[in-house]
CSV table of N, CA and C in Angstrom, one decimal:
chain,number,residue,atom,x,y,z
A,1,GLN,N,51.0,44.7,104.2
A,1,GLN,CA,50.9,45.6,103.4
A,1,GLN,C,51.9,44.5,102.9
A,2,VAL,N,52.2,44.5,101.1
A,2,VAL,CA,53.3,44.1,101.0
A,2,VAL,C,54.0,44.8,100.2
A,3,GLN,N,55.4,44.4,99.8
A,3,GLN,CA,55.3,45.8,98.5
A,3,GLN,C,56.1,44.8,98.4
A,4,LEU,N,56.7,45.2,96.4
A,4,LEU,CA,56.7,43.9,95.0
A,4,LEU,C,57.9,44.7,94.4
A,5,VAL,N,58.6,44.4,94.3
A,5,VAL,CA,60.3,45.1,93.3
A,5,VAL,C,60.3,44.1,92.4
A,6,GLU,N,59.4,44.6,90.7
A,6,GLU,CA,60.3,44.1,89.3
A,6,GLU,C,61.7,44.0,89.1
A,7,SER,N,62.2,43.4,87.8
A,7,SER,CA,62.8,43.5,87.4
A,7,SER,C,63.5,42.5,86.6
A,8,GLY,N,64.2,42.8,85.1
A,8,GLY,CA,63.9,41.6,84.6
A,8,GLY,C,63.6,42.1,83.4
A,9,GLY,N,63.4,43.3,82.7
A,9,GLY,CA,63.0,44.2,82.2
A,9,GLY,C,64.1,44.6,81.1
A,10,GLY,N,64.1,45.5,79.9
A,10,GLY,CA,64.9,45.4,79.2
A,10,GLY,C,64.4,45.2,77.5
A,11,LEU,N,65.9,45.5,76.2
A,11,LEU,CA,65.2,45.0,74.8
A,11,LEU,C,65.6,44.3,74.0
A,12,VAL,N,65.4,43.4,73.2
A,12,VAL,CA,65.0,42.7,73.0
A,12,VAL,C,64.2,42.3,71.1
A,13,GLN,N,65.0,41.6,70.7
A,13,GLN,CA,64.1,41.5,69.3
A,13,GLN,C,63.2,41.0,69.4
A,14,THR,N,62.3,41.3,68.3
A,14,THR,CA,61.5,40.6,67.7
A,14,THR,C,61.2,39.1,67.8
A,15,GLY,N,60.7,37.8,68.2
A,15,GLY,CA,61.3,36.6,69.2
A,15,GLY,C,61.7,36.1,69.8
A,16,GLY,N,62.4,37.4,70.6
A,16,GLY,CA,63.0,36.8,71.7
A,16,GLY,C,62.2,37.1,72.8
A,17,SER,N,62.8,36.7,73.7
A,17,SER,CA,62.6,36.0,75.1
A,17,SER,C,63.4,36.7,76.1
A,18,LEU,N,63.0,37.1,77.6
A,18,LEU,CA,62.7,37.8,78.9
A,18,LEU,C,62.3,37.1,79.7
A,19,ARG,N,62.9,37.0,81.3
A,19,ARG,CA,62.3,36.3,82.1
A,19,ARG,C,62.4,37.8,83.2
A,20,LEU,N,60.8,38.3,83.2
A,20,LEU,CA,60.8,38.9,84.8
A,20,LEU,C,60.6,38.8,85.8
A,21,SER,N,61.5,39.4,87.2
A,21,SER,CA,61.4,38.5,88.5
A,21,SER,C,60.1,40.0,89.1
A,22,CYS,N,60.1,39.4,89.8
A,22,CYS,CA,59.3,39.7,91.1
A,22,CYS,C,59.2,39.4,92.7
A,23,ALA,N,60.1,40.5,93.6
A,23,ALA,CA,59.9,39.6,94.8
A,23,ALA,C,59.3,40.6,95.5
A,24,ALA,N,58.9,40.0,96.6
A,24,ALA,CA,57.7,40.3,97.1
A,24,ALA,C,58.5,40.8,98.4
A,25,SER,N,58.1,41.1,99.7
A,25,SER,CA,58.5,41.1,101.1
A,25,SER,C,57.1,42.1,101.6
A,26,GLY,N,56.7,41.5,102.8
A,26,GLY,CA,56.3,41.9,103.8
A,26,GLY,C,55.4,41.5,104.6
A,27,ARG,N,53.7,40.9,104.2
A,27,ARG,CA,52.8,40.3,104.8
A,27,ARG,C,53.4,38.1,104.2
A,28,THR,N,52.7,36.9,104.9
A,28,THR,CA,53.1,35.6,104.0
A,28,THR,C,53.0,36.3,102.7
A,29,PHE,N,53.4,35.6,101.8
A,29,PHE,CA,54.0,35.8,100.3
A,29,PHE,C,52.7,34.4,99.2
A,30,SER,N,52.8,33.9,100.2
A,30,SER,CA,52.2,32.1,99.9
A,30,SER,C,50.6,32.3,99.8
A,31,ASN,N,50.2,33.6,101.4
A,31,ASN,CA,48.9,33.6,101.1
A,31,ASN,C,47.6,34.8,100.0
A,32,TYR,N,48.6,34.7,98.5
A,32,TYR,CA,48.8,36.2,97.7
A,32,TYR,C,48.6,35.5,97.4
A,33,TYR,N,47.3,35.7,96.2
A,33,TYR,CA,47.5,35.4,94.3
A,33,TYR,C,48.3,36.7,94.1
A,34,MET,N,48.9,36.1,92.6
A,34,MET,CA,49.7,36.8,92.5
A,34,MET,C,49.2,37.4,91.4
A,35,GLY,N,49.6,38.4,90.6
A,35,GLY,CA,49.1,38.8,89.1
A,35,GLY,C,50.5,39.0,87.7
A,36,TRP,N,50.4,39.3,86.9
A,36,TRP,CA,51.1,40.3,86.3
A,36,TRP,C,50.0,41.4,85.4
A,37,PHE,N,50.1,42.8,85.0
A,37,PHE,CA,49.4,43.0,83.9
A,37,PHE,C,50.9,44.3,83.1
A,38,ARG,N,50.3,45.3,82.0
A,38,ARG,CA,51.3,45.8,81.3
A,38,ARG,C,50.4,47.1,81.0
A,39,GLN,N,51.0,47.6,80.6
A,39,GLN,CA,50.3,49.0,80.1
A,39,GLN,C,52.0,49.8,79.1
A,40,ALA,N,51.1,50.2,77.8
A,40,ALA,CA,51.7,50.8,76.8
A,40,ALA,C,51.0,51.9,77.1
A,41,PRO,N,52.1,52.7,76.1
A,41,PRO,CA,52.1,54.3,75.8
A,41,PRO,C,51.4,54.5,75.6
A,42,GLY,N,50.8,55.6,75.9
A,42,GLY,CA,48.4,55.8,75.8
A,42,GLY,C,48.1,54.8,75.5
A,43,LYS,N,48.2,53.8,76.5
A,43,LYS,CA,47.3,52.6,76.5
A,43,LYS,C,46.7,53.0,78.2
A,44,GLU,N,46.2,51.8,78.0
A,44,GLU,CA,45.3,51.5,80.1
A,44,GLU,C,46.0,49.9,79.7
A,45,ARG,N,45.9,50.0,81.2
A,45,ARG,CA,47.0,49.5,82.1
A,45,ARG,C,46.4,48.0,81.6
A,46,GLU,N,47.2,46.4,81.4
A,46,GLU,CA,45.8,45.4,81.2
A,46,GLU,C,46.7,43.9,81.6
A,47,PHE,N,45.6,43.3,81.9
A,47,PHE,CA,46.5,41.9,82.5
A,47,PHE,C,47.1,41.3,81.2
A,48,VAL,N,47.4,40.3,81.9
A,48,VAL,CA,48.7,39.7,81.5
A,48,VAL,C,48.8,38.0,81.8
A,49,ALA,N,49.0,37.7,83.1
A,49,ALA,CA,48.8,36.7,84.0
A,49,ALA,C,48.2,36.6,85.2
A,50,THR,N,47.5,35.5,85.1
A,50,THR,CA,47.7,35.2,87.0
A,50,THR,C,47.8,34.0,87.6
A,51,ILE,N,48.0,33.2,88.7
A,51,ILE,CA,48.7,32.5,89.4
A,51,ILE,C,48.6,32.5,91.2
A,52,SER,N,48.1,31.3,91.1
A,52,SER,CA,46.8,30.6,92.9
A,52,SER,C,47.9,30.7,94.2
A,53,TRP,N,47.8,30.9,95.0
A,53,TRP,CA,48.4,30.4,95.6
A,53,TRP,C,49.9,29.4,95.4
A,54,SER,N,49.7,28.3,96.0
A,54,SER,CA,50.4,26.6,94.9
A,54,SER,C,50.7,26.8,93.9
A,55,GLY,N,50.6,27.8,93.2
A,55,GLY,CA,51.0,28.1,91.1
A,55,GLY,C,50.2,27.0,90.7
A,56,GLY,N,49.3,25.9,91.1
A,56,GLY,CA,48.9,25.0,90.8
A,56,GLY,C,47.8,25.6,89.4
A,57,ASN,N,47.4,26.9,89.9
A,57,ASN,CA,46.0,26.9,88.1
A,57,ASN,C,46.7,28.7,88.5
A,58,THR,N,47.2,29.2,87.0
A,58,THR,CA,47.2,29.9,86.3
A,58,THR,C,46.4,30.0,85.4
A,59,TYR,N,46.3,31.7,84.5
A,59,TYR,CA,45.2,31.5,83.6
A,59,TYR,C,45.6,33.3,82.7
A,60,TYR,N,45.7,33.1,81.5
A,60,TYR,CA,46.8,34.2,81.4
A,60,TYR,C,45.3,34.9,79.9
A,61,ALA,N,45.2,36.4,79.3
A,61,ALA,CA,45.1,37.2,79.0
A,61,ALA,C,45.4,36.0,77.0
A,62,ASP,N,44.3,36.5,76.6
A,62,ASP,CA,44.8,35.7,75.3
A,62,ASP,C,45.5,35.8,73.9
A,63,SER,N,46.1,37.4,74.8
A,63,SER,CA,47.2,38.6,73.9
A,63,SER,C,48.2,37.7,74.1
A,64,VAL,N,48.8,36.7,75.3
A,64,VAL,CA,50.4,36.4,75.8
A,64,VAL,C,49.5,34.7,76.3
A,65,ASN,N,48.3,34.0,75.5
A,65,ASN,CA,48.8,32.7,76.0
A,65,ASN,C,49.3,31.9,74.8
A,66,GLY,N,50.6,30.7,76.0
A,66,GLY,CA,51.4,30.2,74.9
A,66,GLY,C,52.4,31.2,74.2
A,67,ARG,N,52.9,31.8,75.1
A,67,ARG,CA,53.8,32.9,74.8
A,67,ARG,C,54.5,32.8,75.6
A,68,PHE,N,53.8,33.5,76.9
A,68,PHE,CA,54.3,34.0,78.1
A,68,PHE,C,53.9,32.3,79.0
A,69,THR,N,54.5,32.7,80.4
A,69,THR,CA,54.2,31.8,81.5
A,69,THR,C,54.6,32.3,83.1
A,70,ILE,N,53.5,32.2,83.4
A,70,ILE,CA,53.4,32.6,84.4
A,70,ILE,C,54.5,31.5,85.8
A,71,SER,N,54.8,31.1,86.7
A,71,SER,CA,55.0,30.9,88.0
A,71,SER,C,56.1,31.4,89.3
A,72,ARG,N,55.5,30.8,90.3
A,72,ARG,CA,55.9,31.6,91.3
A,72,ARG,C,57.4,30.7,92.1
A,73,ASP,N,58.1,31.3,93.4
A,73,ASP,CA,58.4,30.1,94.0
A,73,ASP,C,58.2,30.6,95.8
A,74,ASN,N,57.4,30.2,96.1
A,74,ASN,CA,57.7,30.6,97.2
A,74,ASN,C,58.4,30.6,98.0
A,75,ALA,N,59.4,29.4,98.5
A,75,ALA,CA,60.2,29.8,99.0
A,75,ALA,C,61.1,30.9,99.2
A,76,LYS,N,61.0,31.8,97.8
A,76,LYS,CA,62.1,32.8,97.6
A,76,LYS,C,61.0,34.2,97.5
A,77,ASN,N,59.4,33.4,97.5
A,77,ASN,CA,58.9,34.8,97.5
A,77,ASN,C,58.8,36.0,96.0
A,78,THR,N,58.6,35.2,95.5
A,78,THR,CA,59.0,35.3,94.0
A,78,THR,C,57.7,35.4,93.0
A,79,VAL,N,57.2,35.6,91.6
A,79,VAL,CA,57.1,35.9,91.1
A,79,VAL,C,57.0,35.8,89.6
A,80,TYR,N,57.5,35.0,88.5
A,80,TYR,CA,58.6,34.7,87.1
A,80,TYR,C,57.4,35.6,86.1
A,81,LEU,N,58.2,35.5,85.1
A,81,LEU,CA,56.9,36.1,84.2
A,81,LEU,C,57.9,35.9,83.2
A,82,GLN,N,58.4,34.4,82.2
A,82,GLN,CA,58.7,34.5,80.9
A,82,GLN,C,57.7,34.9,80.1
A,83,LEU,N,59.0,35.9,79.2
A,83,LEU,CA,57.9,36.1,77.6
A,83,LEU,C,58.9,35.1,76.6
A,84,ASN,N,58.6,35.0,76.5
A,84,ASN,CA,58.6,34.4,74.7
A,84,ASN,C,57.9,34.5,73.2
A,85,SER,N,58.6,34.0,72.1
A,85,SER,CA,58.1,35.0,70.9
A,85,SER,C,58.2,36.1,70.7
A,86,LEU,N,58.7,37.1,71.7
A,86,LEU,CA,58.2,37.9,71.9
A,86,LEU,C,57.5,39.0,70.2
A,87,LYS,N,56.2,39.7,70.2
A,87,LYS,CA,56.3,40.9,69.2
A,87,LYS,C,57.0,42.2,69.6
A,88,PRO,N,57.1,43.1,68.4
A,88,PRO,CA,57.1,45.0,68.7
A,88,PRO,C,55.3,45.2,70.2
A,89,GLU,N,54.2,44.9,70.0
A,89,GLU,CA,53.0,45.2,70.3
A,89,GLU,C,53.3,44.6,71.6
A,90,ASP,N,54.2,43.7,72.7
A,90,ASP,CA,54.5,43.3,73.6
A,90,ASP,C,55.1,44.5,74.2
A,91,THR,N,55.8,45.8,73.9
A,91,THR,CA,56.3,46.7,74.3
A,91,THR,C,55.4,47.4,75.8
A,92,ALA,N,55.6,47.5,77.2
A,92,ALA,CA,55.1,48.0,77.9
A,92,ALA,C,56.2,47.5,78.8
A,93,VAL,N,54.8,49.0,79.8
A,93,VAL,CA,55.8,48.4,81.3
A,93,VAL,C,55.1,47.3,81.7
A,94,TYR,N,55.8,46.5,82.7
A,94,TYR,CA,54.7,45.8,83.3
A,94,TYR,C,55.1,45.5,84.5
A,95,TYR,N,54.4,45.0,85.5
A,95,TYR,CA,53.8,45.6,86.3
A,95,TYR,C,52.9,44.3,87.5
A,96,CYS,N,54.5,43.4,88.5
A,96,CYS,CA,53.3,42.9,89.4
A,96,CYS,C,52.5,43.3,90.1
A,97,ALA,N,51.9,42.2,90.7
A,97,ALA,CA,50.3,43.0,91.8
A,97,ALA,C,50.0,41.8,92.1
A,98,ALA,N,48.9,42.5,93.2
A,98,ALA,CA,49.0,41.2,94.0
A,98,ALA,C,47.3,42.2,94.8
A,99,PRO,N,46.2,40.9,95.0
A,99,PRO,CA,45.3,41.2,95.4
A,99,PRO,C,45.6,41.3,96.5
A,100,ARG,N,43.5,41.8,97.6
A,100,ARG,CA,43.7,41.6,98.7
A,100,ARG,C,43.7,39.6,99.5
A,101,GLN,N,43.9,38.8,100.0
A,101,GLN,CA,44.2,37.7,100.7
A,101,GLN,C,43.3,37.0,100.5
A,102,GLY,N,42.7,36.0,99.3
A,102,GLY,CA,42.3,34.7,98.7
A,102,GLY,C,41.1,36.1,97.9
A,103,VAL,N,41.7,36.5,96.9
A,103,VAL,CA,40.6,36.9,96.3
A,103,VAL,C,41.1,36.6,95.1
A,104,TYR,N,41.2,35.5,94.2
A,104,TYR,CA,41.2,35.2,92.8
A,104,TYR,C,41.4,36.0,91.3
A,105,THR,N,41.2,37.0,90.8
A,105,THR,CA,40.5,37.8,89.6
A,105,THR,C,41.6,37.4,88.6
A,106,THR,N,41.1,38.2,87.7
A,106,THR,CA,42.2,38.7,86.9
A,106,THR,C,42.1,40.6,86.4
A,107,ALA,N,40.4,41.2,87.5
A,107,ALA,CA,39.9,42.5,87.0
A,107,ALA,C,41.2,43.4,87.8
A,108,LEU,N,42.0,45.3,87.2
A,108,LEU,CA,42.5,45.5,87.5
A,108,LEU,C,42.8,46.2,89.4
A,109,ASN,N,41.2,46.5,88.8
A,109,ASN,CA,40.8,47.4,90.6
A,109,ASN,C,40.4,46.3,91.2
A,110,GLN,N,41.0,45.3,91.2
A,110,GLN,CA,41.2,43.9,92.8
A,110,GLN,C,42.4,43.9,93.1
A,111,TYR,N,43.2,44.5,92.6
A,111,TYR,CA,44.7,44.3,93.1
A,111,TYR,C,45.0,45.9,94.0
A,112,ILE,N,45.3,45.5,95.1
A,112,ILE,CA,46.1,46.4,95.6
A,112,ILE,C,47.6,46.8,96.2
A,113,TYR,N,48.0,46.1,95.9
A,113,TYR,CA,49.7,46.1,95.3
A,113,TYR,C,50.4,46.7,94.5
A,114,TRP,N,50.6,46.7,94.2
A,114,TRP,CA,51.9,47.1,93.0
A,114,TRP,C,53.7,47.4,93.5
A,115,GLY,N,53.9,47.1,92.1
A,115,GLY,CA,55.5,47.1,92.4
A,115,GLY,C,55.8,48.5,91.2
A,116,GLN,N,57.1,48.5,90.8
A,116,GLN,CA,57.1,50.0,90.6
A,116,GLN,C,57.0,49.7,88.5
A,117,GLY,N,57.1,48.8,88.3
A,117,GLY,CA,57.1,48.2,87.1
A,117,GLY,C,58.6,48.4,86.8
A,118,THR,N,58.3,47.4,84.8
A,118,THR,CA,59.5,47.2,84.7
A,118,THR,C,60.0,47.2,82.8
A,119,GLN,N,60.4,48.1,82.4
A,119,GLN,CA,59.3,48.0,80.9
A,119,GLN,C,61.1,46.5,80.0
A,120,VAL,N,59.9,46.5,79.7
A,120,VAL,CA,59.8,46.0,78.2
A,120,VAL,C,59.9,46.5,76.9
A,121,THR,N,60.9,46.5,76.1
A,121,THR,CA,61.3,47.1,74.8
A,121,THR,C,61.7,46.8,73.3
A,122,VAL,N,60.4,45.8,72.6
A,122,VAL,CA,60.7,44.7,71.5
A,122,VAL,C,61.1,45.5,70.2
A,123,SER,N,62.1,45.5,69.6
A,123,SER,CA,62.6,45.9,68.5
A,123,SER,C,61.9,45.0,67.4
A,124,SER,N,61.1,46.0,66.8
A,124,SER,CA,61.3,45.1,65.4
A,124,SER,C,62.2,44.7,63.8
């Protein structure tokens, strides 16, 4: 079992930045690829970014590529999502998640561990 707790959300103006954190506990954090997803009001949850065990491989949704950066610190059991150049359409609840060990995927249904989410609101 892996427990995930997100933090760092808030209200920011268009063009601003936020840094989200996700603290993991339970099983060995470094054994898991990690992902970030988001869900806007009235919309389905969607993939944002994923990162490999070592942090050497990352992948982003087209909508955030070049603006968001995913990273991890295995010594701290924490994964981060740096959000830059924020737009109103980035407003959503952001979730960190982990798939089964050894699985590297962007598919939402492959992620089995989820945090409670943190709200990001971007004002225009």
